């Protein structure tokens, strides 16, 4: 495989300015991550209270379960960011993938320091998404349960609909039936929805003194029956392991619980992460020839200045080698075969606007990868499909549709990273959320919307003024319309707005992207290969 020619000028002023700007972006990301982990109104008090009760914080709980040195790929840390007055840092729940005895598991851990671990809309979405990832990637689930169930003031947004609380139970039962183990440790006052999680698990452990399971907690029992009852008498570990049989194991401390949990995991007969892939060509990995740190200088802080995506690929893939397909045709899209952590992959990456030829080239390449069962990695940086009369005559609508259709119908695992703009139908053709990539991550410089704020300002102002035909509109009023449209688009295309709503599986640094993709590919390689189906290749 040929090496990508390095064209980056590290000594240029542009490179230095870009690095400085991107480092500021990464500082903001780190600060906001920290807020999700320990920040928020009254949070230090609730964290202290948690510790005073002898309880461990959710991320530390995960650390006590996973193998020493195992990575923990945390998902959607910033879910809920900027919503509900920031009362739910991290959406009150921690999800992610870690190894136990070399086997990857999905962890779903409530954060009782955020509104008693109760779930508001972004929290439910995060729980559901973690389960969907587990299902698609054949992962067992470990629930570290410490939750007051539905966040009652917003019950209409978390209780009744398809992907609300009921949907989490449905998924739990379906995964269990599919042979994906569902294991729980009960670590707090698990009420109502929180109670069904351990009750629906294949096997569960309760920690004496802190773990409780009840459909209605003491306040509900008092309201309903007028009885005042101690929480342990109502649903403590002794009651549930010795009398009701709701629980299978009782231990004295959290540390004992995680030791026992690791023992239970060892008996579940799951494939290790390094189990030989039956269907995908995987070889010894090799680091890229150029450091990922240079990506910070390649991405232009001024988004109007383009960059060559090959230079990004060179810093993500093994040996910076890339076998490019059709490099002389459809040059706004770059496609080719390469390896990430030894896994053979097809990469589809934008160099700006998608023209008809680009769409056809991408379609052809997607079909090739599908025929050869090669997973696809999409690197999105596009303002969308080309508009204008020439483009319409060239059939951009049908050619773009071919690409969209090929992405929708290919059966290989797909992974998407938003490395820049993700605008218009470009988001769809490049395997946005609606096209079910197994994972979708975004860089903190990315932007996602129907169109860029600049374009929206002009288009929507014209539409608005057109609708006000005849009315006298002053220059100030027009300026105000422009400002408000631009403000709306800037706010809503911000990556933090997106990640807060789980349009992605998390914001990640360019520096971590290769490792994250490597883990995603290892998960895919560990599972069954894509089903056969039709694997037609049409020359476009
Ligand atoms: N909905 C809304 N808020 C909830 C909640 C829920 N289901 N569960 C807990 N909270 C809030 C509390 O109001 C409190 O908010 P504040 O910090 O703004 O004062 C915070 O979470 C901590 O709750 P607190 O009761 O002080 O913590 P705790 O650790 O002593 O007890 C629970 C935790 C979960 C056992 C207890 O809060 C409880 O029983 N909650 C009600 C659970 C319930 O009835 N659920 C039914 C769901 S259908």
XYZ file of C-alpha atoms and ligand atoms in Angstrom:
588
model
C 0.000 0.000 0.000
C 1.365 3.446 -0.932
C 2.237 6.029 1.729
C 0.402 9.362 1.644
C 2.782 12.167 0.651
C 3.256 14.550 3.559
C 2.470 18.102 2.420
C 2.092 19.788 5.794
C 4.160 22.905 6.393
C 4.791 22.767 10.128
C 6.764 25.999 10.137
C 4.005 28.130 8.602
C 2.183 30.805 10.540
C -1.118 29.203 9.571
C -0.085 25.887 11.174
C 0.917 27.620 14.432
C -2.271 29.692 14.561
C -4.353 26.580 13.955
C -2.622 24.627 16.722
C -3.196 27.476 19.181
C -6.872 27.728 18.248
C -7.415 23.969 18.429
C -5.664 23.716 21.801
C -8.150 26.279 23.107
C -10.983 24.094 21.761
C -9.509 21.105 23.589
C -9.242 23.107 26.826
C -12.927 23.974 26.560
C -13.725 20.305 25.946
C -11.689 19.231 28.993
C -13.371 21.874 31.201
C -16.845 20.823 30.113
C -16.024 17.138 30.614
C -14.904 17.965 34.145
C -18.181 19.812 34.730
C -20.074 16.694 33.639
C -18.034 14.569 36.027
C -18.079 16.668 39.210
C -19.710 20.060 38.493
C -23.206 21.472 38.769
C -25.402 23.202 41.273
C -25.091 21.781 44.798
C -23.101 18.893 43.364
C -20.172 19.102 45.764
C -22.667 18.693 48.638
C -24.264 15.652 47.060
C -20.854 14.143 46.229
C -19.798 14.642 49.858
C -23.032 13.032 51.069
C -22.397 10.112 48.702
C -18.912 9.613 50.159
C -20.200 10.013 53.735
C -22.495 7.089 53.068
C -19.405 5.066 52.175
C -20.412 5.022 48.500
C -18.101 5.150 45.476
C -18.647 7.502 42.480
C -19.814 5.852 39.231
C -16.592 6.165 37.201
C -14.590 4.821 40.141
C -17.051 1.937 40.348
C -16.352 1.093 36.707
C -12.610 1.296 37.409
C -13.025 -1.227 40.224
C -14.634 -3.710 37.822
C -12.593 -3.475 34.622
C -9.260 -5.195 34.041
C -6.191 -3.341 35.211
C -4.959 -1.257 32.276
C -8.202 -1.745 30.305
C -9.344 1.341 28.441
C -12.803 2.611 29.294
C -14.363 4.210 26.226
C -16.915 6.501 27.817
C -19.847 7.501 25.618
C -21.711 10.810 25.465
C -20.103 12.310 28.575
C -21.670 15.661 27.671
C -25.218 14.404 27.164
C -27.618 16.920 28.657
C -25.052 19.759 28.433
C -26.817 23.145 28.651
C -30.257 21.566 29.091
C -32.608 21.814 32.091
C -30.487 24.596 33.648
C -27.534 22.184 33.714
C -29.157 20.323 36.612
C -28.113 16.974 35.053
C -24.369 16.987 34.400
C -23.566 13.995 32.189
C -27.335 13.355 32.079
C -26.935 11.615 35.452
C -25.635 8.383 33.987
C -22.278 6.995 32.872
C -22.088 4.630 29.911
C -19.154 3.099 28.097
C -17.220 0.009 27.127
C -14.513 -1.661 29.192
C -12.867 -5.072 29.421
C -13.480 -7.678 32.103
C -11.213 -10.721 31.764
C -10.432 -9.515 28.249
C -14.120 -9.477 27.251
C -15.753 -6.153 26.273
C -18.840 -5.206 28.296
C -21.212 -2.263 28.125
C -21.370 -0.447 31.466
C -24.478 1.519 32.432
C -23.924 3.219 35.779
C -26.313 5.670 37.435
C -24.860 8.755 39.063
C -26.752 9.151 42.340
C -25.099 12.536 42.931
C -27.257 13.930 40.115
C -30.888 14.102 41.262
C -30.651 10.771 43.037
C -29.722 8.990 39.784
C -33.208 9.687 38.394
C -33.424 9.951 34.634
C -34.536 12.998 32.658
C -34.947 12.830 28.834
C -31.253 12.957 27.832
C -30.497 10.371 30.534
C -33.051 7.925 29.148
C -31.739 8.525 25.636
C -28.206 7.783 26.816
C -29.328 4.576 28.565
C -31.226 3.450 25.439
C -28.321 4.291 23.141
C -25.875 2.295 25.288
C -28.189 -0.713 25.104
C -28.556 -0.350 21.317
C -24.772 -0.257 20.940
C -24.511 -3.351 23.150
C -27.104 -5.170 21.073
C -25.514 -4.329 17.741
C -22.009 -5.182 18.891
C -22.896 -8.307 20.847
C -21.914 -6.950 24.270
C -23.195 -8.114 27.620
C -24.386 -5.326 29.941
C -23.287 -4.494 33.461
C -25.728 -2.215 35.273
C -24.381 -0.420 38.352
C -27.769 0.616 39.664
C -28.244 3.588 41.963
C -31.377 5.296 40.692
C -34.615 6.862 41.829
C -36.187 5.865 38.476
C -37.982 8.356 36.271
C -37.357 12.044 36.990
C -40.896 12.714 38.121
C -41.314 16.390 37.125
C -40.696 15.364 33.504
C -42.497 12.036 33.606
C -44.310 12.692 30.312
C -40.933 12.869 28.542
C -39.382 9.744 30.044
C -42.139 7.296 30.871
C -44.658 6.385 28.191
C -43.144 6.529 24.702
C -41.360 3.859 22.671
C -37.770 4.728 23.590
C -38.570 5.822 27.140
C -38.142 3.793 30.337
C -40.221 0.883 29.059
C -37.938 0.651 26.044
C -34.957 0.050 28.320
C -36.698 -2.921 29.937
C -37.740 -4.264 26.547
C -34.138 -4.086 25.357
C -32.880 -5.745 28.527
C -35.219 -8.695 28.080
C -34.446 -8.996 24.350
C -30.695 -8.903 24.904
C -30.939 -11.558 27.583
C -32.913 -13.749 25.170
C -30.228 -13.156 22.524
C -27.592 -14.581 24.879
C -26.081 -11.265 25.900
C -25.672 -11.467 29.698
C -27.418 -8.800 31.782
C -25.779 -8.407 35.194
C -26.578 -5.859 37.927
C -25.125 -4.598 41.148
C -27.553 -2.711 43.381
C -25.828 0.209 45.045
C -28.516 2.628 46.198
C -32.226 3.136 46.741
C -33.424 1.639 43.452
C -37.006 2.702 43.117
C -39.652 1.857 40.499
C -37.796 2.018 37.146
C -34.559 1.658 39.106
C -35.949 -1.521 40.693
C -36.814 -3.249 37.436
C -33.240 -3.058 36.141
C -31.890 -5.589 38.686
C -35.176 -7.491 38.655
C -34.876 -8.013 34.885
C -31.188 -8.944 35.066
C -30.004 -12.520 34.570
C -28.099 -12.318 37.844
C -27.736 -9.583 40.418
C -25.774 -8.643 43.517
C -26.923 -6.397 46.387
C -24.626 -4.477 48.686
C -25.872 -4.589 52.279
C -26.585 -1.234 53.907
C -26.703 0.790 50.685
C -28.504 -1.369 48.108
C -32.296 -1.365 48.188
C -34.935 -2.453 45.724
C -38.538 -1.329 45.994
C -41.296 -0.574 43.505
C -42.369 2.266 45.809
C -39.919 3.785 48.281
C -40.737 4.801 51.873
C -42.297 8.147 50.807
C -44.685 6.385 48.398
C -45.576 3.705 50.979
C -46.316 6.454 53.494
C -48.491 8.321 51.011
C -50.319 5.196 49.809
C -50.668 3.172 53.009
C -49.861 5.595 55.787
C -47.014 3.238 56.893
C -43.705 4.650 58.059
C -41.047 2.100 57.219
C -37.277 1.821 57.303
C -35.788 1.468 53.764
C -33.869 -1.720 54.636
C -36.981 -3.342 56.049
C -38.868 -2.428 52.893
C -36.294 -3.587 50.341
C -32.812 -4.167 51.762
C -30.273 -6.757 50.657
C -31.143 -9.258 53.410
C -34.854 -9.115 52.584
C -34.288 -9.649 48.867
C -31.607 -12.352 49.057
C -33.107 -14.344 51.957
C -36.844 -13.759 51.713
C -38.143 -12.456 48.386
C -35.501 -14.043 46.131
C -35.433 -10.870 43.997
C -31.651 -10.846 44.444
C -29.103 -13.642 44.010
C -26.099 -12.512 46.023
C -25.537 -10.313 49.061
C -22.154 -8.768 49.904
C -20.954 -6.401 52.626
C -19.067 -3.799 50.574
C -18.795 -2.365 47.093
C -15.280 -3.804 46.749
C -16.619 -7.299 47.454
C -19.423 -6.737 44.968
C -17.002 -5.934 42.142
C -14.830 -8.963 42.975
C -17.913 -11.163 42.794
C -19.131 -9.429 39.651
C -15.836 -10.226 37.903
C -16.306 -13.845 38.967
C -19.825 -13.882 37.490
C -18.550 -12.299 34.244
C -15.920 -15.033 33.951
C -18.704 -17.633 33.788
C -20.707 -16.136 30.946
C -18.888 -17.705 27.976
C -18.381 -14.508 25.959
C -15.798 -13.909 23.227
C -12.676 -11.997 24.186
C -11.840 -8.736 22.382
C -8.796 -10.394 20.798
C -10.685 -13.505 19.624
C -9.585 -14.137 16.038
C -11.878 -12.410 13.558
C -13.459 -15.001 11.330
C -14.356 -12.663 8.492
C -12.124 -9.590 8.514
C -8.495 -9.359 7.469
C -6.608 -8.187 10.569
C -2.805 -8.018 10.726
C -0.218 -6.741 13.183
C -0.889 -2.983 13.670
C 1.623 -0.287 12.899
C 1.519 3.355 14.120
C 0.963 6.151 11.589
C 4.159 7.627 10.123
C 3.068 11.119 11.226
C 1.855 12.138 14.707
C -1.838 12.805 15.400
C -0.839 16.061 17.162
C -0.240 17.594 13.723
C -3.965 17.319 12.977
C -4.410 20.354 15.247
C -2.327 22.429 12.844
C -3.929 21.016 9.678
C -7.535 21.883 10.536
C -7.927 25.530 9.743
C -9.366 27.652 12.508
C -10.876 29.768 9.722
C -13.345 27.254 8.323
C -13.407 29.056 4.962
C -9.868 27.829 4.263
C -9.991 24.215 3.064
C -7.514 21.494 4.035
C -6.606 18.238 2.294
C -8.271 15.383 4.155
C -5.511 12.999 3.021
C -3.276 14.710 5.591
C -5.801 13.794 8.301
C -6.034 10.199 7.046
C -2.218 10.008 7.117
C -2.325 10.711 10.856
C -4.991 8.145 11.698
C -4.066 5.016 9.748
C -1.387 2.335 9.973
C 1.924 3.438 8.458
C 0.069 6.424 6.878
C -0.546 4.096 3.945
C -3.634 4.474 1.784
C -4.622 2.711 -1.404
C -6.672 5.465 -3.037
C -9.456 4.558 -5.472
C -10.060 6.813 -8.511
C -7.764 9.611 -7.270
C -8.070 11.448 -10.602
C -11.883 11.520 -10.744
C -14.435 13.094 -8.415
C -11.663 14.819 -6.504
C -13.823 16.443 -3.821
C -14.210 13.071 -2.188
C -11.304 10.882 -1.187
C -11.928 7.136 -0.942
C -9.611 4.195 -0.507
C -8.547 1.174 1.464
C -6.248 1.283 4.483
C -5.753 -0.249 7.927
C -6.563 1.040 11.402
C -4.966 -0.929 14.249
C -4.394 -3.687 11.720
C -8.047 -3.901 10.573
C -8.699 -3.564 6.856
C -11.117 -0.638 6.301
C -12.521 1.499 3.519
C -12.318 5.243 4.174
C -14.647 7.814 2.618
C -13.619 11.384 3.351
C -14.691 14.793 2.069
C -12.648 17.538 0.606
C -15.576 19.977 0.645
C -18.730 20.092 -1.481
C -19.997 16.822 -2.994
C -20.438 17.035 -6.789
C -22.135 14.419 -9.001
C -18.864 12.673 -9.821
C -17.944 12.520 -6.136
C -21.285 10.957 -5.280
C -20.868 8.340 -8.032
C -17.309 7.535 -7.011
C -18.367 7.124 -3.365
C -21.269 4.902 -4.412
C -18.971 2.680 -6.472
C -16.520 2.408 -3.574
C -19.239 1.636 -0.999
C -20.417 -1.200 -3.276
C -16.859 -2.533 -3.555
C -16.409 -2.558 0.227
C -19.802 -4.168 0.650
C -18.926 -6.896 -1.857
C -15.626 -7.543 -0.070
C -17.072 -7.274 3.477
C -14.749 -4.400 4.390
C -16.008 -2.050 7.150
C -16.390 1.628 6.240
C -15.120 4.699 8.059
C -16.670 8.036 7.028
C -14.808 11.266 7.796
C -17.332 14.064 7.330
C -16.299 17.540 6.290
C -18.785 18.803 3.735
C -21.104 21.701 3.102
C -23.380 19.233 1.297
C -24.256 18.350 -2.296
C -23.611 20.949 -5.000
C -26.541 23.203 -5.928
C -27.190 25.293 -9.075
C -28.521 24.724 -12.604
C -25.384 22.990 -13.925
C -25.470 20.637 -11.016
C -29.184 19.900 -11.489
C -28.657 19.206 -15.201
C -25.816 16.882 -14.199
C -28.335 14.934 -12.107
C -27.003 15.739 -8.636
C -30.354 14.709 -7.114
C -30.238 11.185 -8.569
C -26.486 10.796 -8.073
C -26.669 11.969 -4.475
C -29.593 9.579 -3.998
C -27.455 6.689 -5.292
C -24.855 7.449 -2.624
C -27.489 7.766 0.103
C -29.066 4.508 -1.024
C -25.719 2.678 -1.143
C -24.915 3.827 2.400
C -28.348 2.753 3.642
C -28.184 -0.679 2.049
C -24.607 -1.750 2.547
C -24.311 -4.452 5.162
C -20.819 -3.860 6.470
C -20.199 -2.157 9.842
C -20.033 1.620 9.407
C -18.352 4.204 11.615
C -18.573 7.967 11.275
C -16.456 10.803 12.594
C -17.473 14.440 12.102
C -14.115 16.118 11.533
C -15.497 19.408 10.177
C -18.761 20.505 8.580
C -21.734 18.161 8.412
C -24.304 20.079 6.436
C -27.416 19.285 4.438
C -27.858 15.911 2.784
C -24.076 15.583 2.945
C -24.708 14.455 6.522
C -26.907 11.630 5.179
C -24.740 10.494 2.249
C -21.742 10.477 4.588
C -23.513 8.150 7.025
C -24.967 10.538 9.598
C -26.972 9.309 12.589
C -30.013 8.470 10.479
C -27.965 5.871 8.564
C -27.135 3.780 11.596
C -23.386 3.873 11.809
C -22.336 1.560 14.652
C -20.703 4.543 16.311
C -20.683 8.245 15.480
C -18.156 10.548 17.127
C -17.512 14.256 16.558
C -14.494 16.515 16.924
C -14.912 19.733 18.923
C -14.395 21.826 15.763
C -17.299 20.125 13.947
C -20.563 21.803 12.976
C -23.841 20.083 12.110
C -26.973 21.638 10.587
C -29.128 21.736 7.473
C -26.869 24.529 6.269
C -24.055 26.726 7.567
C -24.996 29.854 9.541
C -23.734 32.137 6.723
C -25.976 30.471 4.165
C -28.954 30.267 6.524
C -28.711 33.970 7.269
C -29.083 34.843 3.587
C -31.612 32.160 2.624
C -33.964 32.594 5.558
C -33.789 36.384 5.513
C -34.779 36.355 1.828
C -37.638 33.948 2.510
C -38.836 36.005 5.480
C -38.689 39.269 3.489
C -40.418 37.613 0.533
C -43.275 36.646 2.853
C -43.547 40.250 4.072
C -44.022 41.628 0.546
C -45.379 45.134 0.592
C -44.714 45.703 4.262
C -42.307 48.467 5.075
C -39.222 46.898 6.570
C -36.522 49.154 7.910
C -32.801 48.439 7.599
C -32.681 47.862 11.369
C -35.506 45.317 11.184
C -33.718 43.450 8.396
C -30.488 43.498 10.387
C -32.361 42.113 13.404
C -33.849 39.302 11.296
C -30.363 38.437 10.034
C -28.897 38.504 13.532
C -31.555 36.275 14.997
C -31.293 33.699 12.186
C -27.508 33.610 12.390
C -27.696 33.325 16.189
C -30.109 30.407 15.970
C -27.977 28.535 13.422
C -24.736 29.187 15.259
C -26.213 27.931 18.519
C -27.810 24.849 16.990
C -24.869 23.800 14.820
C -22.496 23.946 17.787
C -21.013 20.512 18.583
C -21.998 20.874 22.254
C -25.626 21.406 21.263
C -25.382 18.216 19.194
C -23.669 16.036 21.759
C -26.038 17.239 24.475
C -28.889 15.735 22.433
C -27.026 12.507 21.637
C -26.803 13.147 17.916
C -23.391 11.557 18.387
C -21.813 9.082 20.806
C -19.487 11.721 22.190
C -17.041 14.478 21.378
C -13.531 13.112 21.066
C -10.149 14.691 20.504
C -8.430 14.096 17.163
C -5.602 12.683 19.275
C -7.791 9.833 20.583
C -9.607 9.086 17.349
C -7.352 6.322 16.040
C -7.590 4.405 19.341
C -11.349 4.849 19.579
C -11.828 3.651 15.982
C -9.469 0.747 16.695
C -11.665 -0.401 19.568
C -14.844 -0.005 17.483
C -13.302 -2.088 14.698
C -12.136 -4.754 17.154
C -15.723 -5.003 18.450
C -17.024 -5.418 14.913
C -14.341 -7.987 14.020
C -15.181 -10.004 17.145
C -18.808 -10.379 16.050
C -20.270 -12.217 13.081
C -19.452 -10.874 9.613
C -22.030 -9.026 7.515
C -24.822 -11.213 6.184
C -24.541 -12.182 2.542
C -27.445 -10.571 0.653
C -26.933 -9.058 -2.778
C -23.502 -7.609 -3.266
C -23.829 -5.947 -6.640
C -21.179 -3.582 -7.916
C -22.382 -1.168 -10.602
C -19.693 0.827 -12.353
C -20.910 4.405 -11.917
N -37.718 12.323 40.440
C -37.306 13.594 40.693
N -36.370 13.897 41.578
C -35.807 12.893 42.267
C -36.194 11.561 42.076
C -37.180 11.285 41.112
N -37.574 10.049 40.843
N -35.437 10.788 42.880
C -34.632 11.612 43.548
N -34.845 12.883 43.173
C -34.135 14.095 43.615
C -34.539 14.594 44.988
O -35.686 15.418 44.882
C -33.307 15.383 45.385
O -33.305 16.596 44.654
P -32.540 17.907 45.198
O -31.080 17.576 45.212
O -32.884 18.975 44.204
O -33.068 18.154 46.590
C -32.179 14.544 44.822
O -32.785 13.772 43.794
C -31.585 13.602 45.829
O -32.621 12.870 46.431
P -32.596 12.452 47.984
O -33.921 11.845 48.347
O -32.124 13.580 48.830
O -31.447 11.354 47.941
P -31.307 9.996 48.700
O -30.012 9.438 48.269
O -31.511 10.175 50.162
O -32.476 9.044 48.146
C -33.840 7.966 46.495
C -32.489 8.630 46.846
C -33.836 7.690 44.999
C -33.975 6.681 47.277
C -34.986 8.905 46.919
O -34.732 10.205 46.419
C -36.328 8.474 46.413
O -36.960 7.599 46.985
N -36.805 9.154 45.323
C -38.139 8.947 44.784
C -38.104 7.760 43.876
C -39.454 7.489 43.289
O -40.458 7.585 43.912
N -39.420 7.127 42.021
C -40.588 6.798 41.299
C -40.222 6.786 39.837
S -41.609 6.253 38.888
